Backbone as JSON, one array per atom type, in Angstrom:
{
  "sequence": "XXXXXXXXXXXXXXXXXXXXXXXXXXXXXXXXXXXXXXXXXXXXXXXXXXXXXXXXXXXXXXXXXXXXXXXXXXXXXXXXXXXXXXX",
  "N": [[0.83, -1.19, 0.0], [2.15, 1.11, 0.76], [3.93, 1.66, -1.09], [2.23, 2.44, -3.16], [0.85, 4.75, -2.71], [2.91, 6.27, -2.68], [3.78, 6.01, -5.03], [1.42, 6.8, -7.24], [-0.29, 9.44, -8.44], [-1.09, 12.18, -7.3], [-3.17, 13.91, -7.67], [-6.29, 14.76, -9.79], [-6.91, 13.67, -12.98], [-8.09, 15.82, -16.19], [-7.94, 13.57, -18.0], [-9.09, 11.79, -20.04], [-8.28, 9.01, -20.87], [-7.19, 8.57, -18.41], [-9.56, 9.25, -16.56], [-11.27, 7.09, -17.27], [-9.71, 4.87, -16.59], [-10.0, 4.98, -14.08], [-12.5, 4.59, -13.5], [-12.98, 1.81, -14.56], [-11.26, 0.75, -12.35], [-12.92, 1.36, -9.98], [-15.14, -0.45, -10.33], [-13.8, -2.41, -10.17], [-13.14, -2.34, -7.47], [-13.9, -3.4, -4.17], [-15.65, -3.15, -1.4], [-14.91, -1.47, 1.28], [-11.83, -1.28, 0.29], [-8.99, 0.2, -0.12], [-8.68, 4.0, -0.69], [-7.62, 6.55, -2.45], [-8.14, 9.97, -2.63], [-10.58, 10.13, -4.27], [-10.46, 7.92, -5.78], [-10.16, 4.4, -6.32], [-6.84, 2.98, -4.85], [-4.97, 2.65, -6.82], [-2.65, 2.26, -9.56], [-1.67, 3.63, -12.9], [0.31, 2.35, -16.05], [1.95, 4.58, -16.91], [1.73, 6.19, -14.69], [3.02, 4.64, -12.95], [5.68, 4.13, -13.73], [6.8, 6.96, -14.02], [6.25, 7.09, -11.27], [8.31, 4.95, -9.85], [10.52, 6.46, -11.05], [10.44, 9.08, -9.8], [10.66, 7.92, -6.93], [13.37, 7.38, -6.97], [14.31, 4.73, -8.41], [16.63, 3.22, -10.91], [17.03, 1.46, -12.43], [15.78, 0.61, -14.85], [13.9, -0.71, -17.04], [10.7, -0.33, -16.55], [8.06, -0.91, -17.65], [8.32, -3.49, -18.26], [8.64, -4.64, -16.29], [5.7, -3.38, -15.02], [4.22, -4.94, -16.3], [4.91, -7.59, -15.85], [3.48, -7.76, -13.29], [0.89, -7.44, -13.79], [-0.87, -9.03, -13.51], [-3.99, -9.65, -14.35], [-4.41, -8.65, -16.33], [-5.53, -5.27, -16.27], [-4.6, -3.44, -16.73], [-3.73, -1.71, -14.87], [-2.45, -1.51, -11.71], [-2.81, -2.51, -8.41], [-3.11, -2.64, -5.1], [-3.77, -6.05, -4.64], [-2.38, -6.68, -6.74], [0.48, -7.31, -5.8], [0.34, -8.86, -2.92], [1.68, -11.24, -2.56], [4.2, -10.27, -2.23], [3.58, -9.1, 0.82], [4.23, -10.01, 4.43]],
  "CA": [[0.0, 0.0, 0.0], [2.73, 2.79, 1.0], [4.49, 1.52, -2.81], [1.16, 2.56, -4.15], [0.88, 5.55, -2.13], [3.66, 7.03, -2.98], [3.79, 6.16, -6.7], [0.22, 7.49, -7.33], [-0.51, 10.83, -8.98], [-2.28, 12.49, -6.23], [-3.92, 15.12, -8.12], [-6.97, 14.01, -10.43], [-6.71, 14.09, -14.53], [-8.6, 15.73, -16.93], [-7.56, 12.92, -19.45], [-10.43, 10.5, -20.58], [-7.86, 7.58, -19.98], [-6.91, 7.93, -16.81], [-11.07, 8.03, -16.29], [-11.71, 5.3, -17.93], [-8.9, 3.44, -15.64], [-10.33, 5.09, -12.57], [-13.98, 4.28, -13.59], [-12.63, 0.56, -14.4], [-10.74, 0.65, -11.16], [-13.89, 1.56, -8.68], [-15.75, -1.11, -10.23], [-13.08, -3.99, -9.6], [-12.84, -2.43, -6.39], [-14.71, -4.4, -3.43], [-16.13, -2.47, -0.37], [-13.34, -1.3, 1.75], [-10.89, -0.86, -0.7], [-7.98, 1.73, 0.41], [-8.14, 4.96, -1.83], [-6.08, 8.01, -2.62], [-8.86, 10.94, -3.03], [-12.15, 9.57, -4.7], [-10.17, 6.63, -7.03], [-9.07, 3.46, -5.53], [-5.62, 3.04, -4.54], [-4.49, 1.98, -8.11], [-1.64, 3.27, -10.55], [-1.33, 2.94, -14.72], [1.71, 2.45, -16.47], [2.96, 5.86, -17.05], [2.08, 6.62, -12.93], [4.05, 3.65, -12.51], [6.72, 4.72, -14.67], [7.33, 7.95, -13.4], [6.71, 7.05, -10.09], [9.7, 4.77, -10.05], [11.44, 7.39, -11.21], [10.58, 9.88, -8.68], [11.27, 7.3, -6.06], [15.24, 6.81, -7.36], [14.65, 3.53, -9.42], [17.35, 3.83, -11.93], [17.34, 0.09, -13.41], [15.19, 0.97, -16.07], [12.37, -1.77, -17.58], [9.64, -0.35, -15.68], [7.23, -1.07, -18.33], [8.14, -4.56, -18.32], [7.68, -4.52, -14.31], [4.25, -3.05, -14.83], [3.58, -5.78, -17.18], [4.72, -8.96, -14.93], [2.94, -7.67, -12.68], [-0.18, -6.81, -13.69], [-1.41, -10.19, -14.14], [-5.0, -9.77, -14.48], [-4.34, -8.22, -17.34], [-6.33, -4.47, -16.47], [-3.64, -1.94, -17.3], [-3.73, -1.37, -13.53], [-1.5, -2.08, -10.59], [-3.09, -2.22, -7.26], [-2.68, -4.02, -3.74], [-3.97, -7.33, -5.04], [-1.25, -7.44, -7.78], [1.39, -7.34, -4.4], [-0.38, -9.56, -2.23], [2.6, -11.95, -2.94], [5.45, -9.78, -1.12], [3.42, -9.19, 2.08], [4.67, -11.16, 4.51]],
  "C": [[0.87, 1.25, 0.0], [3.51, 2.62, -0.63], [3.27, 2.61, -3.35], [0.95, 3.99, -4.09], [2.0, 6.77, -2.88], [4.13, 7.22, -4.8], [2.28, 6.82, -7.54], [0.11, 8.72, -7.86], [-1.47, 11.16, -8.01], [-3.31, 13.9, -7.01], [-4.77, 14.22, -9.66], [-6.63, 14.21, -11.83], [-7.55, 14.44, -15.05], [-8.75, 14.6, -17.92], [-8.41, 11.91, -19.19], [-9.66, 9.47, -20.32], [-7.84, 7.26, -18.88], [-8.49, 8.17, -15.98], [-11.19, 7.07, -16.45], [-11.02, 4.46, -16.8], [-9.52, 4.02, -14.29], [-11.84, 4.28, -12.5], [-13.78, 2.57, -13.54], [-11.95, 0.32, -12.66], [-11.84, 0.45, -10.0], [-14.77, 0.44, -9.18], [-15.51, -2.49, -10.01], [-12.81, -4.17, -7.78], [-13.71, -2.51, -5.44], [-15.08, -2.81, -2.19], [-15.25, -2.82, 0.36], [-11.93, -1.33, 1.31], [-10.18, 0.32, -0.47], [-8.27, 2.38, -0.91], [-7.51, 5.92, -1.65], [-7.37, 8.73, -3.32], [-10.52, 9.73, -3.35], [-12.0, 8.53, -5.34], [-9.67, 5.61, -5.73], [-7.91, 3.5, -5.6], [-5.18, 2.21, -6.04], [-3.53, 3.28, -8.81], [-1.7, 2.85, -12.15], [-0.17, 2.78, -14.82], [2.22, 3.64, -16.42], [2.81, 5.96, -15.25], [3.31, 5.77, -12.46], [5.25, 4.0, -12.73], [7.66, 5.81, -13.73], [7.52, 8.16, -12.23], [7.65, 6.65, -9.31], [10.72, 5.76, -9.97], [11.78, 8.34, -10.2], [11.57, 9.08, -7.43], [12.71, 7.1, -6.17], [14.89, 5.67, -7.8], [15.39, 4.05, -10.91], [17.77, 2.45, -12.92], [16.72, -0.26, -14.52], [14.31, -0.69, -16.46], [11.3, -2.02, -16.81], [8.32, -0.66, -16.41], [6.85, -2.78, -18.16], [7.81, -5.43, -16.94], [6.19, -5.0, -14.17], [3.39, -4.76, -15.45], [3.52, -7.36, -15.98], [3.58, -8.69, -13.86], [1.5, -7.19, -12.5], [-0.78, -8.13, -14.09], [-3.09, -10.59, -13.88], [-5.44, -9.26, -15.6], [-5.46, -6.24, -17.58], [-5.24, -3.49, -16.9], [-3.21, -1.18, -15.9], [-3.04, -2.02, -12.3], [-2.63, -1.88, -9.41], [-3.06, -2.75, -5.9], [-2.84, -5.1, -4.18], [-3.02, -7.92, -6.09], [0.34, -7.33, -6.9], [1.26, -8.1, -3.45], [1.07, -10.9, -1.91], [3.99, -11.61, -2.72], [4.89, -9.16, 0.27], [3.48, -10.26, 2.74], [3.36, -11.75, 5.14]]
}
């Protein structure tokens, strides 16, 4: 959750995608579901991306990251695709 937290765009988008992934997001997401503002706690690729970045990741194939790890295939990271490094 604090990964998610901190990689997150905390400020909302005009941009019709990153609706769409929020609108997809609130409807995968269950009752009681941590969020960040009005979206569930979820990131896209580019948040991902850049959030890395912010954080100091400097090993570069964050795309391909996003990808192993998004194995539900939504375009979306969120606690449940982590579930698997809590101990």
């Amino acid at each position: 959750k604090d990964l998610l937290v901190r990689l997150a765009d905390r400020q909302d988008s005009d941009d019709p995608e990153r609706r769409k992934s929020i609108s997809l997001a609130q409807k995968l997401a269950g009752p009681g579901t941590p969020r960040l503002g009005f979206s569930p706690l979820v990131v896209d690729s580019s948040q991902w991306c850049e959030g890395l970045r912010r954080c100091g990741w400097t090993g570069g194939q964050e795309e391909i990251i996003f990808d192993a790890l998004d194995r539900y295939d939504e375009a979306l990271l969120g606690q449940r695709n982590f579930h698997w490094l809590e101990p």
